Amino acid sequence: MVEPIRQRKIIHVDMDCFFAAVEMRDFPELRDKPIAVGGPANSRGVISTCNYEARQYGVRSAMPSSEALRRCPGLILVPGRMSVYKAVSQQIRAIFARYTELIEPLSLDEAYLDVTDCHQCRGSATLIAQRIRAEIQAETGLTASAGIAPNKFIAKIASDENKPNGQCVVLPEQCAAFAAALPLRKIPGVGPRTAERLAEHGLQNGADVLKHSPERLHEWLGKFGPVLYQRAQGIDPREVQPHRERKSVGVETTVAEDLRSEQACLDKLMSLLPELARRLGEKPFKGLNVKLKFSDFQQTTVACQGNELAPSQLAALLHTGYLRGEGKGVRLVGISVTLASHSSPQLSLL
């Protein structure tokens, strides 16, 4: 007799404007004021995280500080304190560990938890998420949001539904309808250009994707096509991987319109640094990598050794990669670091 497949219970916990929230906790005079963690405007600084007051003015992560100040003249820029954020992250991780060993951190401020075998709270993933969020607030003074679902993809999307300080539950029988109603831009992997290409074929949401075969989607999107077909059905077979050894950490973005100059590419590259720093935390690294994808979908990666995100070194890598495009527009810019297994100097955005 074939045993039925056991339904997973996955929680995605995402801290609310984490870096900014830590600053408001430690410096109460900043509360109720628009603040952002980031570099100064006069040194090509960019925003790492901002609070919800700042977001009301259109300030967003990865935005140049100069643009953020233009949109919100009263914005208070706060330099980051990575060692503090890391310490708080460890506190939060310890709370997770009270409920499960199956914890897959994505960055300092978010993680997947598999609570399928957790017997606390009568085994209810909804109640476990509520208790975890309550303990985080009681012990750190910070709020978190959560998504609860039978797989990682739906849980991650759901955690953003009721932010800040809320949670969203998607039951197994609701996954297909939930995914079908999703705007395609909410599905990880669908950037501006991919969404534009899909819109040209009349695809706006998950339900539209299912009107086409995986083979047709493969013709349009390459190997991501069949993945998108699965996601549009609310399917994600990936397991929570607590012991996954990461070899690199990176961030990339696909632009709405091709970048037509090396300087435009450099500006976009520099705007990615705060998000890379957030994902990296204080993990030591030994190599830098810059990735470019050109308008004809050919791509190139330039790498070198190094343990600091020095703008001059990144600019040199970008220059080498840009020349390989022979004047073609650039549709994607990415930066990553190769992780080291030994200690090295703390990350610095020079």
Short mmCIF file of C-alpha atoms in Angstrom, two decimals:
data_model
loop_
_atom_site.label_atom_id
_atom_site.label_comp_id
_atom_site.label_asym_id
_atom_site.label_seq_id
_atom_site.Cartn_x
_atom_site.Cartn_y
_atom_site.Cartn_z
CA MET A 1 0.00 0.00 0.00
CA VAL A 2 1.39 3.40 -0.98
CA GLU A 3 1.48 5.85 1.91
CA PRO A 4 -0.05 9.26 1.23
CA ILE A 5 2.38 12.15 0.82
CA ARG A 6 2.59 14.07 4.07
CA GLN A 7 1.60 17.73 3.78
CA ARG A 8 4.37 20.10 4.79
CA LYS A 9 3.83 23.06 7.11
CA ILE A 10 6.15 25.91 6.14
CA ILE A 11 6.46 29.31 7.81
CA HIS A 12 8.31 32.21 6.22
CA VAL A 13 9.22 34.81 8.85
CA ASP A 14 10.24 38.25 7.63
CA MET A 15 11.21 41.06 10.00
CA ASP A 16 9.54 44.42 9.40
CA CYS A 17 12.00 47.05 8.02
CA PHE A 18 14.64 45.28 10.12
CA PHE A 19 17.64 47.62 10.09
CA ALA A 20 15.47 50.73 10.47
CA ALA A 21 13.41 49.05 13.20
CA VAL A 22 16.56 48.30 15.22
CA GLU A 23 17.60 51.95 14.95
CA MET A 24 14.18 53.17 16.13
CA ARG A 25 14.29 50.72 19.02
CA ASP A 26 17.74 51.83 20.16
CA PHE A 27 17.15 55.53 19.51
CA PRO A 28 13.53 56.33 20.47
CA GLU A 29 13.90 59.91 19.25
CA LEU A 30 13.81 58.50 15.69
CA ARG A 31 10.35 56.97 16.11
CA ASP A 32 7.51 58.38 14.03
CA LYS A 33 10.03 60.15 11.81
CA PRO A 34 11.03 59.11 8.28
CA ILE A 35 14.39 57.38 8.58
CA ALA A 36 16.57 55.25 6.31
CA VAL A 37 19.71 53.22 6.87
CA GLY A 38 22.14 54.09 4.12
CA GLY A 39 25.14 56.04 2.92
CA PRO A 40 25.36 59.82 2.60
CA ALA A 41 24.09 61.44 -0.56
CA ASN A 42 27.35 63.23 -1.28
CA SER A 43 29.26 59.95 -1.67
CA ARG A 44 26.91 58.10 -4.03
CA GLY A 45 25.28 56.44 -1.04
CA VAL A 46 22.23 54.22 -1.43
CA ILE A 47 19.36 53.22 0.85
CA SER A 48 19.59 49.83 2.54
CA THR A 49 16.32 49.86 4.50
CA CYS A 50 13.77 52.53 5.38
CA ASN A 51 10.85 52.66 7.78
CA TYR A 52 7.20 52.88 6.79
CA GLU A 53 7.06 56.63 7.37
CA ALA A 54 9.74 57.08 4.71
CA ARG A 55 7.99 54.67 2.34
CA GLN A 56 4.97 56.96 2.29
CA TYR A 57 7.17 59.42 0.36
CA GLY A 58 8.21 56.80 -2.17
CA VAL A 59 11.57 56.02 -0.55
CA ARG A 60 12.64 52.43 -1.23
CA SER A 61 15.58 50.08 -0.66
CA ALA A 62 18.39 50.34 -3.26
CA MET A 63 17.38 53.92 -4.09
CA PRO A 64 20.23 56.46 -4.27
CA SER A 65 20.30 58.53 -1.08
CA SER A 66 20.20 61.71 -3.15
CA GLU A 67 16.92 60.61 -4.75
CA ALA A 68 15.51 59.58 -1.36
CA LEU A 69 16.27 63.03 0.07
CA ARG A 70 14.67 64.68 -2.96
CA ARG A 71 11.48 62.73 -2.39
CA CYS A 72 11.57 63.20 1.37
CA PRO A 73 13.56 66.32 2.38
CA GLY A 74 13.04 65.53 6.07
CA LEU A 75 14.51 62.03 5.74
CA ILE A 76 16.99 61.13 8.48
CA LEU A 77 19.89 59.06 7.13
CA VAL A 78 21.40 56.66 9.65
CA PRO A 79 24.68 54.79 9.07
CA GLY A 80 24.34 51.02 9.35
CA ARG A 81 25.53 49.01 12.38
CA MET A 82 25.98 45.54 10.95
CA SER A 83 27.36 43.99 14.15
CA VAL A 84 24.21 45.04 16.03
CA TYR A 85 21.91 43.69 13.32
CA LYS A 86 23.77 40.40 13.35
CA ALA A 87 23.44 40.08 17.14
CA VAL A 88 19.69 40.69 16.96
CA SER A 89 19.42 38.18 14.12
CA GLN A 90 21.06 35.56 16.33
CA GLN A 91 18.46 36.27 19.03
CA ILE A 92 15.70 35.71 16.52
CA ARG A 93 17.32 32.52 15.24
CA ALA A 94 17.39 31.19 18.80
CA ILE A 95 13.63 31.73 19.04
CA PHE A 96 13.10 29.77 15.83
CA ALA A 97 15.16 26.91 17.25
CA ARG A 98 12.67 26.46 20.10
CA TYR A 99 10.20 25.11 17.57
CA THR A 100 12.19 23.35 14.85
CA GLU A 101 15.68 22.42 13.71
CA LEU A 102 14.63 22.85 10.09
CA ILE A 103 15.55 26.51 9.64
CA GLU A 104 16.77 27.92 6.33
CA PRO A 105 17.98 31.52 6.75
CA LEU A 106 17.73 33.68 3.65
CA SER A 107 19.37 36.73 5.22
CA LEU A 108 19.70 38.36 8.63
CA ASP A 109 16.01 39.22 8.71
CA GLU A 110 14.13 36.36 7.08
CA ALA A 111 14.02 32.57 7.15
CA TYR A 112 11.98 29.52 6.24
CA LEU A 113 10.90 27.16 9.01
CA ASP A 114 9.55 23.66 8.46
CA VAL A 115 7.28 22.95 11.44
CA THR A 116 5.66 19.80 10.02
CA ASP A 117 6.82 17.69 12.98
CA CYS A 118 6.48 20.38 15.65
CA HIS A 119 4.04 19.29 18.37
CA GLN A 120 3.85 22.61 20.17
CA CYS A 121 0.66 24.67 19.81
CA ARG A 122 -1.15 21.38 19.04
CA GLY A 123 0.89 21.18 15.84
CA SER A 124 -0.83 24.23 14.37
CA ALA A 125 1.56 26.15 12.10
CA THR A 126 -0.71 29.20 12.41
CA LEU A 127 -0.44 29.22 16.20
CA ILE A 128 3.30 28.50 16.07
CA ALA A 129 3.81 31.52 13.81
CA GLN A 130 1.76 33.69 16.18
CA ARG A 131 3.80 32.55 19.15
CA ILE A 132 7.13 33.07 17.37
CA ARG A 133 6.13 36.60 16.38
CA ALA A 134 5.00 37.35 19.95
CA GLU A 135 8.27 36.06 21.40
CA ILE A 136 10.31 38.08 18.91
CA GLN A 137 8.46 41.24 19.92
CA ALA A 138 8.72 40.51 23.66
CA GLU A 139 12.43 39.66 23.57
CA THR A 140 13.78 42.08 20.94
CA GLY A 141 11.20 44.86 20.82
CA LEU A 142 10.79 44.30 17.08
CA THR A 143 7.89 43.07 14.96
CA ALA A 144 7.84 40.34 12.34
CA SER A 145 5.39 39.20 9.70
CA ALA A 146 4.81 35.62 8.63
CA GLY A 147 3.38 33.54 5.82
CA ILE A 148 2.10 30.04 6.49
CA ALA A 149 1.60 27.59 3.63
CA PRO A 150 2.41 24.03 2.49
CA ASN A 151 5.43 25.19 0.44
CA LYS A 152 8.18 27.80 0.39
CA PHE A 153 6.99 29.79 -2.61
CA ILE A 154 3.48 30.44 -1.27
CA ALA A 155 4.75 31.05 2.29
CA LYS A 156 7.17 33.74 1.11
CA ILE A 157 4.53 35.55 -0.92
CA ALA A 158 2.04 35.27 1.96
CA SER A 159 4.42 36.85 4.48
CA ASP A 160 4.15 40.11 2.57
CA GLU A 161 0.35 40.14 2.47
CA ASN A 162 -0.36 41.65 5.91
CA LYS A 163 2.79 43.63 6.67
CA PRO A 164 3.72 45.07 9.05
CA ASN A 165 3.25 42.89 12.14
CA GLY A 166 0.77 40.50 10.58
CA GLN A 167 0.51 37.05 9.09
CA CYS A 168 -1.31 35.28 6.29
CA VAL A 169 -2.30 31.63 6.09
CA VAL A 170 -2.78 29.85 2.76
CA LEU A 171 -4.27 26.39 3.23
CA PRO A 172 -3.32 23.53 0.89
CA GLU A 173 -6.67 23.64 -0.89
CA GLN A 174 -6.24 27.41 -1.43
CA CYS A 175 -2.78 27.34 -3.03
CA ALA A 176 -3.91 26.93 -6.63
CA ALA A 177 -6.39 29.81 -6.46
CA PHE A 178 -3.90 31.99 -4.54
CA ALA A 179 -1.21 31.46 -7.20
CA ALA A 180 -3.62 31.88 -10.09
CA ALA A 181 -4.61 35.34 -8.84
CA LEU A 182 -1.02 36.52 -8.32
CA PRO A 183 0.23 39.33 -10.57
CA LEU A 184 3.24 37.89 -12.36
CA ARG A 185 5.60 40.53 -10.94
CA LYS A 186 5.02 39.04 -7.49
CA ILE A 187 6.44 35.69 -8.57
CA PRO A 188 10.19 35.45 -7.83
CA GLY A 189 12.14 35.33 -11.07
CA VAL A 190 9.72 37.54 -12.99
CA GLY A 191 11.55 40.85 -13.40
CA PRO A 192 10.37 43.90 -15.33
CA ARG A 193 11.59 42.67 -18.71
CA THR A 194 10.19 39.15 -18.24
CA ALA A 195 6.85 40.62 -17.17
CA GLU A 196 6.92 42.85 -20.24
CA ARG A 197 7.58 39.90 -22.54
CA LEU A 198 4.78 37.89 -20.92
CA ALA A 199 2.41 40.87 -21.22
CA GLU A 200 3.12 40.93 -24.95
CA HIS A 201 1.59 37.44 -25.05
CA GLY A 202 -1.38 38.53 -22.92
CA LEU A 203 -0.13 37.10 -19.62
CA GLN A 204 -0.77 39.22 -16.52
CA ASN A 205 -1.32 36.73 -13.70
CA GLY A 206 -0.87 33.11 -12.76
CA ALA A 207 -4.12 32.02 -14.38
CA ASP A 208 -2.94 33.43 -17.71
CA VAL A 209 0.24 31.31 -17.51
CA LEU A 210 -1.79 28.12 -17.25
CA LYS A 211 -3.45 28.83 -20.59
CA HIS A 212 -0.15 27.86 -22.23
CA SER A 213 1.90 24.68 -22.17
CA PRO A 214 5.23 24.33 -20.35
CA GLU A 215 6.84 23.79 -23.76
CA ARG A 216 5.52 27.12 -25.05
CA LEU A 217 6.70 28.87 -21.90
CA HIS A 218 10.12 27.29 -22.40
CA GLU A 219 10.24 28.81 -25.89
CA TRP A 220 9.54 32.23 -24.43
CA LEU A 221 11.56 32.09 -21.18
CA GLY A 222 14.05 29.24 -21.44
CA LYS A 223 14.44 26.99 -18.40
CA PHE A 224 12.46 29.40 -16.22
CA GLY A 225 9.32 28.72 -18.29
CA PRO A 226 8.47 25.30 -16.77
CA VAL A 227 9.29 26.65 -13.30
CA LEU A 228 6.84 29.50 -13.82
CA TYR A 229 4.22 26.96 -14.93
CA GLN A 230 4.64 25.13 -11.61
CA ARG A 231 4.52 28.33 -9.56
CA ALA A 232 1.34 29.43 -11.35
CA GLN A 233 -0.28 26.26 -10.00
CA GLY A 234 0.96 26.97 -6.47
CA ILE A 235 3.45 24.09 -6.68
CA ASP A 236 6.95 24.23 -5.17
CA PRO A 237 8.68 20.93 -4.31
CA ARG A 238 11.74 22.51 -2.70
CA GLU A 239 12.50 21.45 0.86
CA VAL A 240 13.69 23.66 3.68
CA GLN A 241 17.47 23.17 3.72
CA PRO A 242 18.94 23.96 7.14
CA HIS A 243 22.41 22.63 6.40
CA ARG A 244 22.85 23.91 2.88
CA GLU A 245 26.40 25.12 2.41
CA ARG A 246 26.23 28.31 0.45
CA LYS A 247 29.15 29.03 -1.82
CA SER A 248 28.09 32.52 -2.81
CA VAL A 249 25.73 35.34 -1.96
CA GLY A 250 24.50 37.71 -4.63
CA VAL A 251 21.84 40.06 -5.88
CA GLU A 252 20.84 41.04 -9.40
CA THR A 253 18.18 43.08 -11.12
CA THR A 254 16.61 43.13 -14.56
CA VAL A 255 15.90 46.68 -15.71
CA ALA A 256 12.74 47.86 -17.44
CA GLU A 257 14.73 49.49 -20.25
CA ASP A 258 18.19 48.45 -21.47
CA LEU A 259 21.07 50.40 -19.95
CA ARG A 260 22.96 52.13 -22.75
CA SER A 261 26.14 53.34 -21.03
CA GLU A 262 28.80 52.01 -18.73
CA GLN A 263 28.01 54.75 -16.20
CA ALA A 264 24.35 53.73 -16.10
CA CYS A 265 25.42 50.15 -15.43
CA LEU A 266 27.77 51.31 -12.67
CA ASP A 267 25.02 53.34 -11.01
CA LYS A 268 22.73 50.33 -11.06
CA LEU A 269 25.49 48.10 -9.71
CA MET A 270 26.16 50.45 -6.79
CA SER A 271 22.45 50.54 -5.98
CA LEU A 272 22.56 46.77 -5.35
CA LEU A 273 25.22 46.98 -2.64
CA PRO A 274 22.90 47.58 0.36
CA GLU A 275 20.81 44.53 -0.47
CA LEU A 276 23.96 42.46 -0.92
CA ALA A 277 25.21 43.68 2.47
CA ARG A 278 21.88 42.74 4.06
CA ARG A 279 21.99 39.22 2.64
CA LEU A 280 25.66 38.76 3.43
CA GLY A 281 25.66 39.96 7.03
CA GLU A 282 29.16 39.34 8.33
CA LYS A 283 29.91 36.17 6.40
CA PRO A 284 33.55 36.27 5.28
CA PHE A 285 34.13 36.25 1.55
CA LYS A 286 37.12 35.84 -0.72
CA GLY A 287 35.99 36.81 -4.21
CA LEU A 288 33.94 39.38 -6.13
CA ASN A 289 31.83 38.69 -9.20
CA VAL A 290 30.01 41.10 -11.52
CA LYS A 291 27.44 39.73 -13.95
CA LEU A 292 25.95 41.41 -17.01
CA LYS A 293 23.27 40.15 -19.38
CA PHE A 294 23.03 41.97 -22.68
CA SER A 295 20.03 42.84 -24.81
CA ASP A 296 20.50 39.67 -26.89
CA PHE A 297 20.39 37.57 -23.66
CA GLN A 298 24.10 36.71 -23.87
CA GLN A 299 25.73 37.11 -20.49
CA THR A 300 29.18 37.43 -18.99
CA THR A 301 30.67 37.27 -15.50
CA VAL A 302 33.93 38.90 -14.41
CA ALA A 303 35.55 37.80 -11.15
CA CYS A 304 38.53 38.62 -8.97
CA GLN A 305 39.80 37.88 -5.49
CA GLY A 306 38.96 40.29 -2.69
CA ASN A 307 37.26 40.58 0.69
CA GLU A 308 35.96 44.16 0.50
CA LEU A 309 33.27 45.67 -1.68
CA ALA A 310 35.54 48.45 -2.89
CA PRO A 311 33.80 50.63 -5.52
CA SER A 312 36.99 51.03 -7.54
CA GLN A 313 37.43 47.27 -7.84
CA LEU A 314 33.78 46.73 -8.74
CA ALA A 315 34.00 49.48 -11.34
CA ALA A 316 37.02 47.76 -12.90
CA LEU A 317 35.16 44.44 -13.10
CA LEU A 318 32.17 46.15 -14.65
CA HIS A 319 34.38 47.90 -17.20
CA THR A 320 35.82 44.58 -18.35
CA GLY A 321 32.40 42.99 -18.62
CA TYR A 322 30.83 45.98 -20.38
CA LEU A 323 33.47 45.95 -23.11
CA ARG A 324 32.59 42.33 -23.86
CA GLY A 325 29.14 43.51 -24.92
CA GLU A 326 30.60 45.49 -27.83
CA GLY A 327 28.12 48.32 -27.42
CA LYS A 328 24.99 46.23 -26.81
CA GLY A 329 22.43 47.36 -24.25
CA VAL A 330 22.46 45.74 -20.81
CA ARG A 331 19.24 44.20 -19.46
CA LEU A 332 20.55 42.70 -16.21
CA VAL A 333 23.22 43.73 -13.70
CA GLY A 334 24.31 41.52 -10.83
CA ILE A 335 26.93 41.31 -8.13
CA SER A 336 27.90 38.40 -5.91
CA VAL A 337 30.64 37.33 -3.55
CA THR A 338 32.33 33.95 -3.19
CA LEU A 339 32.12 32.89 0.44
CA ALA A 340 35.18 31.91 2.45
CA SER A 341 35.27 29.24 5.13
CA HIS A 342 37.60 31.13 7.39
CA SER A 343 37.40 34.48 9.16
CA SER A 344 38.16 37.64 7.26
CA PRO A 345 37.70 41.39 7.75
CA GLN A 346 34.15 42.59 8.38
CA LEU A 347 32.15 43.66 5.35
CA SER A 348 32.58 47.30 4.53
CA LEU A 349 30.94 49.44 1.88
CA LEU A 350 33.86 51.73 1.18
#
